[in-house]
mmCIF file of C-alpha atoms (C1' of nucleotides) in Angstrom:
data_model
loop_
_atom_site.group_PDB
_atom_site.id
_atom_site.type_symbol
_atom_site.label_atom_id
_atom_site.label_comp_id
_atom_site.label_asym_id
_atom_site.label_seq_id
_atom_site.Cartn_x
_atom_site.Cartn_y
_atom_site.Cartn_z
ATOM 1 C CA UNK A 197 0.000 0.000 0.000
ATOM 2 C CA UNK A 198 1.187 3.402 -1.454
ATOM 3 C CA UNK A 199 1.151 6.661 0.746
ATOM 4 C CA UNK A 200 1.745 10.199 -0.551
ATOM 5 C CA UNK A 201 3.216 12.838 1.739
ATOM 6 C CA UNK A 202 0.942 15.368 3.222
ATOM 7 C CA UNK A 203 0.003 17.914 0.597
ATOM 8 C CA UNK A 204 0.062 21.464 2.018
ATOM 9 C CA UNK A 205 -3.149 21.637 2.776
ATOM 10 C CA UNK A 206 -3.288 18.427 4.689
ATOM 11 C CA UNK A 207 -0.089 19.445 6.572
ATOM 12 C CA UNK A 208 -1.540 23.054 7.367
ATOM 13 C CA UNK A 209 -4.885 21.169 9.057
ATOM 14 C CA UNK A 210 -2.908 18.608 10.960
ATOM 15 C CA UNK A 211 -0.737 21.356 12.192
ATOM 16 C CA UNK A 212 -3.304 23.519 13.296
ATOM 17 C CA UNK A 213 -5.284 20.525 14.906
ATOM 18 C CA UNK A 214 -2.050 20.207 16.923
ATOM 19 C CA UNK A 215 -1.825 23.339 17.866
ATOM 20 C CA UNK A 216 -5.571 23.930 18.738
ATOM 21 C CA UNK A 217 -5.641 21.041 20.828
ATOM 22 C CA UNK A 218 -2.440 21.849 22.823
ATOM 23 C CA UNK A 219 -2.927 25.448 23.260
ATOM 24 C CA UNK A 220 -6.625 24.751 24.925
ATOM 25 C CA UNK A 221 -5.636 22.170 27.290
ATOM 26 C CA UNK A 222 -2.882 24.261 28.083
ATOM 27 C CA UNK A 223 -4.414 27.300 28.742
ATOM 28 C CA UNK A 224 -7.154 25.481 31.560
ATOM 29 C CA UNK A 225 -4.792 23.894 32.966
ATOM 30 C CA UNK A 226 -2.592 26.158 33.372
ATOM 31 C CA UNK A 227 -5.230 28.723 34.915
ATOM 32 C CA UNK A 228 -6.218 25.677 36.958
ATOM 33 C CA UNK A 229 -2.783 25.143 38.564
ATOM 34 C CA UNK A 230 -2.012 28.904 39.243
ATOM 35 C CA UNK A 231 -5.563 30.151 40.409
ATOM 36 C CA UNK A 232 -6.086 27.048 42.503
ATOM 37 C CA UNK A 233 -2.686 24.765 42.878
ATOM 38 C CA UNK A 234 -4.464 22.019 41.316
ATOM 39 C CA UNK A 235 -3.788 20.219 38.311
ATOM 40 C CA UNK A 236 -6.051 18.773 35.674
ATOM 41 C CA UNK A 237 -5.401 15.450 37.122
ATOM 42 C CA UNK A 238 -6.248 16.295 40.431
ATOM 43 C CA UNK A 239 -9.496 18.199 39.493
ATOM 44 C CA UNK A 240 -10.192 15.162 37.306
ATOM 45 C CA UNK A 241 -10.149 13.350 40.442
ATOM 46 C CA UNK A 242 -11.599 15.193 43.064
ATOM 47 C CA UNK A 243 -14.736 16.496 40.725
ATOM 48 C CA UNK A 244 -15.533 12.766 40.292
ATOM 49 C CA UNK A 245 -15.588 11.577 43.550
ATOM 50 C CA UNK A 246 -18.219 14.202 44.550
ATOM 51 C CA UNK A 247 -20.026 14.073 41.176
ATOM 52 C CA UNK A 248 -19.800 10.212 40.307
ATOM 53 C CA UNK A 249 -19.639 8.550 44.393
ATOM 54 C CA UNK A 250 -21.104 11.052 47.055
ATOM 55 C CA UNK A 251 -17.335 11.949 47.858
ATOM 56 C CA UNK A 252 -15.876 8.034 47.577
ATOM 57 C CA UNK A 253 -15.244 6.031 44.987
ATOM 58 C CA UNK A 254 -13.568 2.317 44.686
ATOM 59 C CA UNK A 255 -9.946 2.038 42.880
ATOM 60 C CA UNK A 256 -10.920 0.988 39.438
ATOM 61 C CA UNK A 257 -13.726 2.190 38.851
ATOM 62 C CA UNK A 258 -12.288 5.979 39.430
ATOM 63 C CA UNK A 259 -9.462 4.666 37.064
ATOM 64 C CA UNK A 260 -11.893 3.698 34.094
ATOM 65 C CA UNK A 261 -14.115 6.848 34.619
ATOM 66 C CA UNK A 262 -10.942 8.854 34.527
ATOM 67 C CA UNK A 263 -9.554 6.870 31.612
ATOM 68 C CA UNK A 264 -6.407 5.681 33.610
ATOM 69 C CA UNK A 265 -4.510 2.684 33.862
ATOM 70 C CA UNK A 266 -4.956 1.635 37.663
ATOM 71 C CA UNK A 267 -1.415 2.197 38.334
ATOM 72 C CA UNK A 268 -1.690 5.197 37.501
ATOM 73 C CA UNK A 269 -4.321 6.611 39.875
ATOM 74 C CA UNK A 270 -2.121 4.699 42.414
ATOM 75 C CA UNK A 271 0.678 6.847 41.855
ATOM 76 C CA UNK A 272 -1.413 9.580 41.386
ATOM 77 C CA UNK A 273 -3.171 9.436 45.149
ATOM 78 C CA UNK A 274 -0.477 8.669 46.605
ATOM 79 C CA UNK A 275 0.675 12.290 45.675
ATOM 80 C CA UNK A 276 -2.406 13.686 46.255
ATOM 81 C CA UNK A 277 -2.573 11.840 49.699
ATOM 82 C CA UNK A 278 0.558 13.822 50.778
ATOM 83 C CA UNK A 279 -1.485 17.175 50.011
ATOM 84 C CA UNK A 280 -4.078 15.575 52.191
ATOM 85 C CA UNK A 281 -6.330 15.720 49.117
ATOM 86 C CA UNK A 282 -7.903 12.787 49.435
ATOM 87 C CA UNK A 283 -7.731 9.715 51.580
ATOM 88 C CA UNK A 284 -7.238 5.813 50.541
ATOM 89 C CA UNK A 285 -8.570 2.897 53.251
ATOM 90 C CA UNK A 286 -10.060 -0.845 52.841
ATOM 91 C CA UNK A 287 -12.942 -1.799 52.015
ATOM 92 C CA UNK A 288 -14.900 -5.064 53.703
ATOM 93 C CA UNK A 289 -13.546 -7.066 50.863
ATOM 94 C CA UNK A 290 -10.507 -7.046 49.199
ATOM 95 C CA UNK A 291 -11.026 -3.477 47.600
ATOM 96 C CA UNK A 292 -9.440 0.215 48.321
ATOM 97 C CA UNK A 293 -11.847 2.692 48.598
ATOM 98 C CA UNK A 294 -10.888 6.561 47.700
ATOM 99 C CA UNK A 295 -12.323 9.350 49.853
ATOM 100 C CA UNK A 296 -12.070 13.069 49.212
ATOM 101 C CA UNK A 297 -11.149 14.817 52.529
ATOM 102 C CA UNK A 298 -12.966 18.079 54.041
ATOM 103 C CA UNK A 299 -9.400 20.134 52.204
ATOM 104 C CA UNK A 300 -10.441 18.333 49.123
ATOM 105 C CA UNK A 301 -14.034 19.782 48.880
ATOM 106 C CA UNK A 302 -12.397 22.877 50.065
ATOM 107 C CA UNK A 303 -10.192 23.355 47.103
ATOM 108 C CA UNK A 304 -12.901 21.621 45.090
ATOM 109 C CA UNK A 305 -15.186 24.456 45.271
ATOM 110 C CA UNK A 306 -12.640 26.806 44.812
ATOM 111 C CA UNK A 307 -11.341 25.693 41.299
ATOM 112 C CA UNK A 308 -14.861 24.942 40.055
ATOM 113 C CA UNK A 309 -15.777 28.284 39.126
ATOM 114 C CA UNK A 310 -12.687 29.198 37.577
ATOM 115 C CA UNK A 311 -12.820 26.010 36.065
ATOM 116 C CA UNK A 312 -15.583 27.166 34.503
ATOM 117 C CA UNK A 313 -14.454 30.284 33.323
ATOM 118 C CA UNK A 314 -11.305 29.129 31.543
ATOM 119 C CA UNK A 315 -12.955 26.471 29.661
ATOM 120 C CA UNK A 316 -16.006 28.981 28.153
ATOM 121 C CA UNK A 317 -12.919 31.831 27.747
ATOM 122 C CA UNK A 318 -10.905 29.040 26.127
ATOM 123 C CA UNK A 319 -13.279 26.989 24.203
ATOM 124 C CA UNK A 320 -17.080 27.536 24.578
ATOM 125 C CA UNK A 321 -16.589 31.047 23.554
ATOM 126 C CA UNK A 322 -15.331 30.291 20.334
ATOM 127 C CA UNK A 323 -17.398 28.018 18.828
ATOM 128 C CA UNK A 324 -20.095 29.247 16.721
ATOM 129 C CA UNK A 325 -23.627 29.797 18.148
ATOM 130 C CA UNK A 326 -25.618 28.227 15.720
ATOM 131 C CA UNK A 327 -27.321 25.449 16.380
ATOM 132 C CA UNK A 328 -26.580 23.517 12.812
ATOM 133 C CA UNK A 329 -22.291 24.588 13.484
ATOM 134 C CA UNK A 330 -22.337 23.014 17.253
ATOM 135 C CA UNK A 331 -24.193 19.905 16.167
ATOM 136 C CA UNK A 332 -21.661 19.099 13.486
ATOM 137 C CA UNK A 333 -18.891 19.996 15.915
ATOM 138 C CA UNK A 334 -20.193 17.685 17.783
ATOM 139 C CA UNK A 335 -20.616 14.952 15.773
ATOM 140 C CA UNK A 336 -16.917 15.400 14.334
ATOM 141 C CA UNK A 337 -15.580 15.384 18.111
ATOM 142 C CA UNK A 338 -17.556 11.908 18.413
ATOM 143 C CA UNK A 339 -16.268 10.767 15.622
ATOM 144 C CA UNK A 340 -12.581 11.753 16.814
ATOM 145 C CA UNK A 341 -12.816 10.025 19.354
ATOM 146 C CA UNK A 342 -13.409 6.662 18.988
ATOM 147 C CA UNK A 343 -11.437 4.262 20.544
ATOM 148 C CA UNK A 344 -8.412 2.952 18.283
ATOM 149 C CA UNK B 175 -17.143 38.219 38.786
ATOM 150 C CA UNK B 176 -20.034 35.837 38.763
ATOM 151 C CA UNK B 177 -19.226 32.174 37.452
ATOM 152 C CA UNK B 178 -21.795 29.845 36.961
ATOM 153 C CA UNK B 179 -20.839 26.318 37.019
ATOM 154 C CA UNK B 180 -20.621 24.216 33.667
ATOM 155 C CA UNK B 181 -24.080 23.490 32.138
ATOM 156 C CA UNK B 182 -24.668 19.963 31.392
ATOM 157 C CA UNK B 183 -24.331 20.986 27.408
ATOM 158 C CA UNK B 184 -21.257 22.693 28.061
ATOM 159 C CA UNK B 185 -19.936 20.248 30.437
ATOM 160 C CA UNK B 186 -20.620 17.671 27.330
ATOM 161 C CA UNK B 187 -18.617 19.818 24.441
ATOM 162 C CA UNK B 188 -15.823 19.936 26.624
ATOM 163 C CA UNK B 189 -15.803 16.734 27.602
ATOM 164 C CA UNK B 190 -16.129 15.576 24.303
ATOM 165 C CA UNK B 191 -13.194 18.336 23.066
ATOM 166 C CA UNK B 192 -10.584 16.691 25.804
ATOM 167 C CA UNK B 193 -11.404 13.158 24.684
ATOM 168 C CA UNK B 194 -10.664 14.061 20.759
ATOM 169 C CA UNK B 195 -7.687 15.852 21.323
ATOM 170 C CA UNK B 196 -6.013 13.363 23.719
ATOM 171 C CA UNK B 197 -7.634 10.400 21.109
ATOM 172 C CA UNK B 198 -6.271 11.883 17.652
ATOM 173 C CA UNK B 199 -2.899 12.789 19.427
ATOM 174 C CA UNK B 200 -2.162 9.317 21.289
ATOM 175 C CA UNK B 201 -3.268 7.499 17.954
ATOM 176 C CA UNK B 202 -0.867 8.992 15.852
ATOM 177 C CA UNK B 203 1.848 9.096 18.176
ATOM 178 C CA UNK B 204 1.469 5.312 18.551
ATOM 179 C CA UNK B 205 1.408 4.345 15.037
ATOM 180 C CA UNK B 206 4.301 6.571 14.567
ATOM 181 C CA UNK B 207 6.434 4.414 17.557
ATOM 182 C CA UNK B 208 4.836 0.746 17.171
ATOM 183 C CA UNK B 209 5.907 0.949 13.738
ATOM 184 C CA UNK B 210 8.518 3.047 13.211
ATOM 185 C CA UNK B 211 10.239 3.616 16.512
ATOM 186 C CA UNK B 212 10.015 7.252 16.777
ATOM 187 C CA UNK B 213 8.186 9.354 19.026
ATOM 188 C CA UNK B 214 5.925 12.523 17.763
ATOM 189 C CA UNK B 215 8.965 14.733 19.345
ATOM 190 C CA UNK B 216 11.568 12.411 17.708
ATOM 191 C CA UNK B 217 9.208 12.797 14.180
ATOM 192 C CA UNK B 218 8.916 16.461 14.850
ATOM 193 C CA UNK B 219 12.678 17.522 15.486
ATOM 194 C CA UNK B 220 13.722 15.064 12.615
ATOM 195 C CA UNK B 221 11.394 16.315 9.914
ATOM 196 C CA UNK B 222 11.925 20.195 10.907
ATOM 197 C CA UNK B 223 15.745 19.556 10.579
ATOM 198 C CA UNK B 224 15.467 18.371 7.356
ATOM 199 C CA UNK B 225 12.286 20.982 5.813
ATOM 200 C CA UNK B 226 13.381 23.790 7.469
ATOM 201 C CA UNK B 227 17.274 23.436 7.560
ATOM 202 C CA UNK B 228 18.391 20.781 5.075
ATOM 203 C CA UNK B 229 19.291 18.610 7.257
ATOM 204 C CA UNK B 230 20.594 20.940 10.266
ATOM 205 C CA UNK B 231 19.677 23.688 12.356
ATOM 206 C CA UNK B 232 21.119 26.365 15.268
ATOM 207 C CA UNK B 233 19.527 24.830 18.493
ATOM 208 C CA UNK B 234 17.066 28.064 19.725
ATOM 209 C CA UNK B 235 15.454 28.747 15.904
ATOM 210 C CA UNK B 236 14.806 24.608 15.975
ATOM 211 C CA UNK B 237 13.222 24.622 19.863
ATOM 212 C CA UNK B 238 11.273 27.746 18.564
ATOM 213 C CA UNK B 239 10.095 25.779 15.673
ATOM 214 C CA UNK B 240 8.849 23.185 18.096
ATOM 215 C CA UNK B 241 7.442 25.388 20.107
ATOM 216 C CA UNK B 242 9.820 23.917 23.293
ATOM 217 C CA UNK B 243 11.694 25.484 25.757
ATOM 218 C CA UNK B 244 15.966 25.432 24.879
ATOM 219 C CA UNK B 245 16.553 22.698 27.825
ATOM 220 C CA UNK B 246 13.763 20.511 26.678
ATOM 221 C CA UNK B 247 15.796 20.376 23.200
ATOM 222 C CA UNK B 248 19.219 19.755 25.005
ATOM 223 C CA UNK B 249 17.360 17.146 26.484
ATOM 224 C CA UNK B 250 16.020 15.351 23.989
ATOM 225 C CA UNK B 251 18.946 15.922 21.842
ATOM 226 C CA UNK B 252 21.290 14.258 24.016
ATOM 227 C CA UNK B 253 18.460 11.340 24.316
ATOM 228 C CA UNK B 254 18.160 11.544 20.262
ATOM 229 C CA UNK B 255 22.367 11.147 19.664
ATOM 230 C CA UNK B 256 22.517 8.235 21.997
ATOM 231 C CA UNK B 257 20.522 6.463 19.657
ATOM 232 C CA UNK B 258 22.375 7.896 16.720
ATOM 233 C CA UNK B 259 19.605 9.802 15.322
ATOM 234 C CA UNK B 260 21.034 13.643 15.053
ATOM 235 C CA UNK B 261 24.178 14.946 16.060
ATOM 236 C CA UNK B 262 25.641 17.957 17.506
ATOM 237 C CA UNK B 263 28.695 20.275 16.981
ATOM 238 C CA UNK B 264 30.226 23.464 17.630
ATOM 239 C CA UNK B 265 29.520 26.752 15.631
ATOM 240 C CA UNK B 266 32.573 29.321 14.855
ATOM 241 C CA UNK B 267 30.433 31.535 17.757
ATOM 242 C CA UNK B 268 29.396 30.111 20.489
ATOM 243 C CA UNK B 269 26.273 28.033 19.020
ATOM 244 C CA UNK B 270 25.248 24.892 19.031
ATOM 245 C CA UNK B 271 24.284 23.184 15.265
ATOM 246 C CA UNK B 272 21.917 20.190 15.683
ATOM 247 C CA UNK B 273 22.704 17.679 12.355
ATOM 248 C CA UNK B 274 20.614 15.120 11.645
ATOM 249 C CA UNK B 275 22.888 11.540 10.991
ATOM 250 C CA UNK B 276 22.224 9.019 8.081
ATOM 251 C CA UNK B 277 20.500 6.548 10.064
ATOM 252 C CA UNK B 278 17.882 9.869 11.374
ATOM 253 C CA UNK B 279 17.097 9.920 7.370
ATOM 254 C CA UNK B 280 16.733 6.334 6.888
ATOM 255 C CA UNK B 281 14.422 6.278 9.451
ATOM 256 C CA UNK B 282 12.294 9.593 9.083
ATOM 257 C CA UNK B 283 11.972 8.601 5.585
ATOM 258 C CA UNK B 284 10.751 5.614 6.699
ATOM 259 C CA UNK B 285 8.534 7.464 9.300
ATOM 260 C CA UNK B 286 6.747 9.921 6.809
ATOM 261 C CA UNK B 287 4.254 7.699 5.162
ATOM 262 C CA UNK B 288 3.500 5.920 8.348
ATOM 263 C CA UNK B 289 2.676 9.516 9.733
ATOM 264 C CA UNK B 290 0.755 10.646 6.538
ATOM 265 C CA UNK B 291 -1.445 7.547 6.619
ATOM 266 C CA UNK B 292 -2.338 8.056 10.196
ATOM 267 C CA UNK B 293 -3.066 11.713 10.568
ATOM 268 C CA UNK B 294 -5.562 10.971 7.152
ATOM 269 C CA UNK B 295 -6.568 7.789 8.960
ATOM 270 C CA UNK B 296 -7.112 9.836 12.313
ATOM 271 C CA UNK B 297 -7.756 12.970 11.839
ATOM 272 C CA UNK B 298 -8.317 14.317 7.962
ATOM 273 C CA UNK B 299 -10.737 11.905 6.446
ATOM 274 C CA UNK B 300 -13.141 12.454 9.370
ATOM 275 C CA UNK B 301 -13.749 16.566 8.597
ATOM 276 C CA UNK B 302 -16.524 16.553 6.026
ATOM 277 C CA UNK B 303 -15.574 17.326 2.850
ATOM 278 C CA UNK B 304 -17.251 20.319 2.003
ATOM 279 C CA UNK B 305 -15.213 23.421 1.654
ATOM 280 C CA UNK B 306 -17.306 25.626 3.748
ATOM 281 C CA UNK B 307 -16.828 23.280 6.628
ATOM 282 C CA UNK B 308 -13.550 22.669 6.135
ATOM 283 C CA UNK B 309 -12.879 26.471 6.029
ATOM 284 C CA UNK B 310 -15.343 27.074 9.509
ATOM 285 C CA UNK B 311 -13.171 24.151 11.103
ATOM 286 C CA UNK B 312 -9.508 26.460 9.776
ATOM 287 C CA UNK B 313 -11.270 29.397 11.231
ATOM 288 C CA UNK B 314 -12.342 27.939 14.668
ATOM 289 C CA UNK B 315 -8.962 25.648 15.109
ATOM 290 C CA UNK B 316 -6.867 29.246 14.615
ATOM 291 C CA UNK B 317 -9.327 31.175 16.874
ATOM 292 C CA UNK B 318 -8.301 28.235 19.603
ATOM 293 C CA UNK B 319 -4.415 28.202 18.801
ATOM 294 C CA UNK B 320 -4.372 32.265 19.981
ATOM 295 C CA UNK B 321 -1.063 32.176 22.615
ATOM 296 C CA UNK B 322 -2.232 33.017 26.299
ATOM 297 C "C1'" DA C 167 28.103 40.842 31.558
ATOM 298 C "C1'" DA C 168 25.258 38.963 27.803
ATOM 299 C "C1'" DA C 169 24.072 35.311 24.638
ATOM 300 C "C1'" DG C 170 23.633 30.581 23.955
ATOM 301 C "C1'" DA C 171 23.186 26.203 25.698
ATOM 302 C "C1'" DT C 172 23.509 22.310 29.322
ATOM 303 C "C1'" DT C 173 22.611 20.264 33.769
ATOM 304 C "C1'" DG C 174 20.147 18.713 37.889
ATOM 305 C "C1'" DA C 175 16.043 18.133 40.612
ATOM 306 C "C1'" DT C 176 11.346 17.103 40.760
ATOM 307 C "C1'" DG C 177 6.937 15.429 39.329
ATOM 308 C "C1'" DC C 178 4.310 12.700 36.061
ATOM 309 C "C1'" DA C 179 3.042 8.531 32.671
ATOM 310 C "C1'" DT C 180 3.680 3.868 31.405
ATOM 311 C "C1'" DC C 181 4.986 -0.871 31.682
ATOM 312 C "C1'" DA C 182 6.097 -4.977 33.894
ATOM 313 C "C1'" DA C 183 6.628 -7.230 38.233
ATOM 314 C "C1'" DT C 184 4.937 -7.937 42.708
ATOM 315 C "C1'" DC C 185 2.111 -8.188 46.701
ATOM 316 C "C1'" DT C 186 -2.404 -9.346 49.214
ATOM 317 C "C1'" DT C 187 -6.743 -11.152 50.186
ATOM 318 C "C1'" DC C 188 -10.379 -14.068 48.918
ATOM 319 C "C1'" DG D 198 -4.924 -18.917 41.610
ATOM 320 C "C1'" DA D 199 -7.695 -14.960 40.382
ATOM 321 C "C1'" DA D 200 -9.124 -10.274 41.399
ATOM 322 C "C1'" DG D 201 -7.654 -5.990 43.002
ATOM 323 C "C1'" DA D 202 -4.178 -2.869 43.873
ATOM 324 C "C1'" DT D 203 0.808 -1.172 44.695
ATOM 325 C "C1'" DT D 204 5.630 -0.800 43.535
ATOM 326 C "C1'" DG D 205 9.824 0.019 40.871
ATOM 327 C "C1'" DA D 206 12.224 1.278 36.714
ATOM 328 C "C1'" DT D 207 12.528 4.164 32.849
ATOM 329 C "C1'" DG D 208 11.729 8.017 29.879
ATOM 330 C "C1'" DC D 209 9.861 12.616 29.396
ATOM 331 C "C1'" DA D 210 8.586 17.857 30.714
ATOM 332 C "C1'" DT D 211 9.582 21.828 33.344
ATOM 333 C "C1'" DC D 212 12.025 24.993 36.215
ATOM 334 C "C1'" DA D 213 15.893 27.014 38.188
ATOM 335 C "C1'" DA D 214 20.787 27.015 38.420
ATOM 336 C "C1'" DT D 215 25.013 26.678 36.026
ATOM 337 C "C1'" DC D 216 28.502 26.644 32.593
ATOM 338 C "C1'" DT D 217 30.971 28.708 28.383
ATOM 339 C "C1'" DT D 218 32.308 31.633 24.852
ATOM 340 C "C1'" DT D 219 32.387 36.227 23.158
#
DNA sequence: AAAGATTGATGCATCAATCTTC
DNA sequence: GAAGATTGATGCATCAATCTTT
């Protein structure tokens, strides 16, 4: 199977993609970390324990509704564990159980709103208003996104 | 400064926008390194040195074309020359010229039709076709690239 | 001292290996 | 031994500190 180079145009739409994509997440997260000291990973975390479990959640489930290998939201509260974040303990059976601590929901609540705010200044902003321009956004996102 | 928290429609394009981005980027950048042993930064310092430079560059103009910081160049540079993929010498001033080696061409030519089959495969042939969408999409992906 | 680049320390992501409890 | 989770090793990104040549 043959494959041409990028044309110019292709090349010019991959490279803004790129750039679109990093320069968004950058921008929240960045706003995230110096307004609130919390990264996107640890909002990630903490917004899903309150939204998803009450304030608790068990290990792998967090990890799948996070998209994360289970190591790596081991590592990760461990970290945030330090910050006293969040809390780990056992469960009846066999499973770990994560708990946001009264400091979590404090700094929760704090980066929500500004949460907010960067992602409409960011992104919501600038997407057309039309109705017929966010539904085909939407579908192209969708279709982005599938799963390799 | 009123903030209202995320709406569950705006909640859903952004979710949907962080799940693209991270899926279009990981999917290339995997193709690129199951198959051809190169990472997107590898890909990315290889091809500039050899479109931009013919084959070799002054350190700052190629982090600037990256859009990296100087040290996370030295970095990777030193990483890339282990594996024999560019080398580095001295300037008659005091810079620093980044050459890419023999075996860096063999293998970025190698690399480039791997990487143009993926980003069509990935990204291009899911924009529609139409030239007024493809031109909203240019428009909106610049509005989001805008530096903080 | 200024320009140009490297180094070192720290935190994060990923993979494979390991531990623990049923 | 299988499910559930942690640990350790390695490579990468970022920041501040340092080195080197003019």
């Amino acid at each position: 199977m043959k494959t041409a180079p990028l044309a110019p145009d292709e090349l010019d739409m991959w490279h803004r993609w790129k750039r679109a994509s990093e320069a968004v997440m950058a921008k929240v997260e960045h706003e995230l970390l110096a307004r609130c000291g919390l990264s996107g990973a640890d909002f990630g975390v903490l917004s899903r324990l309150v939204d998803l479990g009450r304030g608790e959640m068990r290990h792998q489930p967090l990890a799948d509704s996070l998209g994360w290998e289970k190591s790596r939201l081991s590592h990760h509260v461990s970290r945030m564990r330090e910050r006293e974040l969040v809390d780990r303990r056992a469960g009846a059976r066999a499973e770990v159980w994560i708990a946001i601590t009264a400091a979590g929901r404090a700094q929760l609540a704090a980066a929500r709103g500004v949460h907010a705010a960067a992602v409409r200044q960011h992104l919501l902003d600038k997407i057309p208003a039309g109705e017929r321009d966010r539904q085909r956004l939407r579908t192209l996102l969708t279709e982005l996104a599938v799963p390799a």
